[in-house]
PDB file of C-alpha atoms in Angstrom:
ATOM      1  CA  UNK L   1    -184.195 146.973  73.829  1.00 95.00           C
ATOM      2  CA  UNK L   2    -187.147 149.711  74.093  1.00 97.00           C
ATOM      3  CA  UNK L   3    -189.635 149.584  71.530  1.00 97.00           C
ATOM      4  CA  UNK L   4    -190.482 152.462  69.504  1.00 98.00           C
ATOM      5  CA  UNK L   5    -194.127 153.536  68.821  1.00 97.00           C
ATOM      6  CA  UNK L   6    -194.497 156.853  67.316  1.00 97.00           C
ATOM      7  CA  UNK L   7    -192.850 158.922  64.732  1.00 96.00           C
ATOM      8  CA  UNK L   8    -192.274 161.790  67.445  1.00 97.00           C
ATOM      9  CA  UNK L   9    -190.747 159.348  69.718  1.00 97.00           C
ATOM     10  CA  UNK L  10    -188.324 158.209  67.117  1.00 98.00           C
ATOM     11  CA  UNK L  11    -187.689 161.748  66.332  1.00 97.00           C
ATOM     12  CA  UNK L  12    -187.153 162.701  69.930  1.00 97.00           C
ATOM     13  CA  UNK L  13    -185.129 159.387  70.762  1.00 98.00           C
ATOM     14  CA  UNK L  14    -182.637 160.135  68.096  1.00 98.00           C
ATOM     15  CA  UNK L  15    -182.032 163.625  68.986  1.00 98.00           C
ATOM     16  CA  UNK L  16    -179.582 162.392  71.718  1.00 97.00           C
ATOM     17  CA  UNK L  17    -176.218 163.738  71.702  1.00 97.00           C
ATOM     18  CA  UNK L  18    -174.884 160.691  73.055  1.00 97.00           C
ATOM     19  CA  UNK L  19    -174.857 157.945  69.777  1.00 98.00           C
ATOM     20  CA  UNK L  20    -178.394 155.900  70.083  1.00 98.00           C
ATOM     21  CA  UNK L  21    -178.704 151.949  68.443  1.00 98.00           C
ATOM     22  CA  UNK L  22    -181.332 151.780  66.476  1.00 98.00           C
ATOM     23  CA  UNK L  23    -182.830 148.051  64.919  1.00 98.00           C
ATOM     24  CA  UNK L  24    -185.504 148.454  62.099  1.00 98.00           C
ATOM     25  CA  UNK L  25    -187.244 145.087  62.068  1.00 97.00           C
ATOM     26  CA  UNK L  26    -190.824 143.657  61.163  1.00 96.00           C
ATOM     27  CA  UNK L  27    -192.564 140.535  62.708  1.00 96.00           C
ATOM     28  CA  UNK L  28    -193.038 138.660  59.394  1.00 96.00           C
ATOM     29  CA  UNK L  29    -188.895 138.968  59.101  1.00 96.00           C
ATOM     30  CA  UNK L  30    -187.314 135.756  59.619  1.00 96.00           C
ATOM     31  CA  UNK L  31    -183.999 137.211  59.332  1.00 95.00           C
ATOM     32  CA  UNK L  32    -185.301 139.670  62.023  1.00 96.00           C
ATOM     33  CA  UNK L  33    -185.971 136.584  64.181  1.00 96.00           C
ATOM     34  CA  UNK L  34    -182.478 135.393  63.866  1.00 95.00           C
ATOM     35  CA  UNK L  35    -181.334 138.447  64.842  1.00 96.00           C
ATOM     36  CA  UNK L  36    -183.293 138.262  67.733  1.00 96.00           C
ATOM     37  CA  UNK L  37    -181.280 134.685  69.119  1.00 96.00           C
ATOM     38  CA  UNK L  38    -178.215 136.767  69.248  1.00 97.00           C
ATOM     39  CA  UNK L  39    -178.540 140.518  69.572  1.00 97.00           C
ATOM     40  CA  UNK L  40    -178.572 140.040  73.219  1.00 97.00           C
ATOM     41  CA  UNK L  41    -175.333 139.288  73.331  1.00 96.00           C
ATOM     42  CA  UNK L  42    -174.313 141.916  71.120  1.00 97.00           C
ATOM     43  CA  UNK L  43    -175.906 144.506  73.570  1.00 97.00           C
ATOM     44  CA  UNK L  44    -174.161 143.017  76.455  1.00 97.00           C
ATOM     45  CA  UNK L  45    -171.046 144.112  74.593  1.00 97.00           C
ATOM     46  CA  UNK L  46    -171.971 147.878  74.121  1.00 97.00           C
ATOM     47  CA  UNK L  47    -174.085 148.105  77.431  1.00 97.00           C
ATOM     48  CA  UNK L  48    -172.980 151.640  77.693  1.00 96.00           C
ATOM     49  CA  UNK L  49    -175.576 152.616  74.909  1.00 98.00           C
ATOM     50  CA  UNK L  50    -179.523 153.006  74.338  1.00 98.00           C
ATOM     51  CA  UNK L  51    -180.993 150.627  72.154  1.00 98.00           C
ATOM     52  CA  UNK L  52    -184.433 150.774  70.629  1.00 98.00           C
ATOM     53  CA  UNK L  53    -186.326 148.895  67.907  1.00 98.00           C
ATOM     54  CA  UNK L  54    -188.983 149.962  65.742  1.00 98.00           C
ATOM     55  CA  UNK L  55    -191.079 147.663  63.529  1.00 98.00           C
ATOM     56  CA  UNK L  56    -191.263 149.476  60.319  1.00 95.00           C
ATOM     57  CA  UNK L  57    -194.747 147.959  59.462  1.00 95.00           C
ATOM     58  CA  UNK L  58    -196.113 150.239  62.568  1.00 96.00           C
ATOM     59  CA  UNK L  59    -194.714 153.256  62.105  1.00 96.00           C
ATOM     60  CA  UNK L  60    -195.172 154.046  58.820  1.00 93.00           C
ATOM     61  CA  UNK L  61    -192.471 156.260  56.722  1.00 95.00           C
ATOM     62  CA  UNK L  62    -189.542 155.887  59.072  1.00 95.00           C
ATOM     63  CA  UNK L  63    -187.876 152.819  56.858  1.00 95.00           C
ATOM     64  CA  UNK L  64    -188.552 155.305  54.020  1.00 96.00           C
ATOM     65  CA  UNK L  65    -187.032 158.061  55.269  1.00 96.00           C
ATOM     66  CA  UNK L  66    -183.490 156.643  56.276  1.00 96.00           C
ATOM     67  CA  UNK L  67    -183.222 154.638  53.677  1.00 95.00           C
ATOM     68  CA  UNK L  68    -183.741 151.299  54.881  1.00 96.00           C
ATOM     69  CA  UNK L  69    -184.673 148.956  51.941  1.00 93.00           C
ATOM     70  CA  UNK L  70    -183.969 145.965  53.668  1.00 94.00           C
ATOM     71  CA  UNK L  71    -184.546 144.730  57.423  1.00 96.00           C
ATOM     72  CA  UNK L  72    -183.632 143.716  60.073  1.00 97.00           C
ATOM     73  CA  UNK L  73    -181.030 147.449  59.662  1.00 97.00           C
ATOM     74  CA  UNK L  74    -179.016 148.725  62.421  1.00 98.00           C
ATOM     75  CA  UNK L  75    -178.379 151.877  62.554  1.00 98.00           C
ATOM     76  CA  UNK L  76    -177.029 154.629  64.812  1.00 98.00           C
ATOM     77  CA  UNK L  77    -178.220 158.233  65.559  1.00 98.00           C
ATOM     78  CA  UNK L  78    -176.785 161.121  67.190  1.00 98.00           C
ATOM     79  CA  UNK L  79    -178.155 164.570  67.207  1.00 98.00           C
ATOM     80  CA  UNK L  80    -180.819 163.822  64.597  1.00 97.00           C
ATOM     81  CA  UNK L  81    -178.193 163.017  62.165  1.00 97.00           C
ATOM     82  CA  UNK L  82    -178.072 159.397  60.756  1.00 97.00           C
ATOM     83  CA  UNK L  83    -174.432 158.280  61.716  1.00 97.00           C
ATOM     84  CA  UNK L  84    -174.361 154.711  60.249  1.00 98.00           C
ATOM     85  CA  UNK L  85    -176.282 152.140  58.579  1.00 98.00           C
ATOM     86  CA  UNK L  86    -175.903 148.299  58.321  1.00 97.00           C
ATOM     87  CA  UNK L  87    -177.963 146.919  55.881  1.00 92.00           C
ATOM     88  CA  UNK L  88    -179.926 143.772  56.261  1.00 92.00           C
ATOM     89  CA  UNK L  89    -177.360 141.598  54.248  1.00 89.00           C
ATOM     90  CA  UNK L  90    -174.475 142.488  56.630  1.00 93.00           C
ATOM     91  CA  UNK L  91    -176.589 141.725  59.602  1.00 94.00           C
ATOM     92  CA  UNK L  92    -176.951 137.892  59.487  1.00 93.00           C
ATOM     93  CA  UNK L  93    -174.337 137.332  62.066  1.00 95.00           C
ATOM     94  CA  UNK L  94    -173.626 138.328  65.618  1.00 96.00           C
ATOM     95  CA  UNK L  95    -169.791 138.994  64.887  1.00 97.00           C
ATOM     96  CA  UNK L  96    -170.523 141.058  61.669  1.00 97.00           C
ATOM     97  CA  UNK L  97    -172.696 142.892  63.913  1.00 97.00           C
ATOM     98  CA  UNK L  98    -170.133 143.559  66.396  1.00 97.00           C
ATOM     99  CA  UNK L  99    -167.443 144.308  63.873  1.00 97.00           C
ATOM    100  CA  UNK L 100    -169.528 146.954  62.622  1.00 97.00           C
ATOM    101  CA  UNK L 101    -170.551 148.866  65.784  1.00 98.00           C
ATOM    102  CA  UNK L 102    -166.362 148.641  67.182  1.00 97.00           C
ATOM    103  CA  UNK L 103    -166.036 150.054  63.824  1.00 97.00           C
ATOM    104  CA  UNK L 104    -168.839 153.462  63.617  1.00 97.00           C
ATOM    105  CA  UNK L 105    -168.236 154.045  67.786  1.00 96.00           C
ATOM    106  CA  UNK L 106    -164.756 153.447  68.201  1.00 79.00           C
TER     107      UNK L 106
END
């Protein structure tokens, strides 16, 4: 998973017009460290796209701006536009995880 640093890179990163994974986490987040034992797996499974993380304590007003009130989030981009969004309460497991990407890029 690449690491986001900037607000431009985010902005350029989800310009794609393939569909980009994108995990909204901080480092105090123990759910976020769950979600670390298993995502791996879960990108294994949908190798074909780009996935990138970005600690919303870094870059500041990202979380804000798409709506993510709770973390860790996945959500998906794809020519700028926010496509999906799980929400940190739907992210605790690796199959709910799963379910919901076979769902949004089927």
């Amino acid at each position: 998973m690449k690491h986001i640093d900037t607000e431009e890179q985010f902005n350029d990163i989800i310009q794609s017009d393939e569909p980009v994974i994108v995990k909204f986490f901080a480092d105090w987040c123990p759910d976020c460290k769950r979600m670390d034992m298993f995502i791996g797996d879960v990108m294994d499974e949908f190798n074909n796209y780009d996935w990138y993380e970005i600690n919303s304590d870094e870059v500041k007003g990202m979380a804000e701006k798409y709506e993510v009130m709770g973390i860790p989030s996945i959500l998906i981009f794809k020519d700028g536009e926010k496509l999906a969004h799980q929400h940190s309460a739907d992210t605790k497991t690796p199959e709910s995880v799963s379910e919901f990407l076979h769902q949004q890029l089927a």
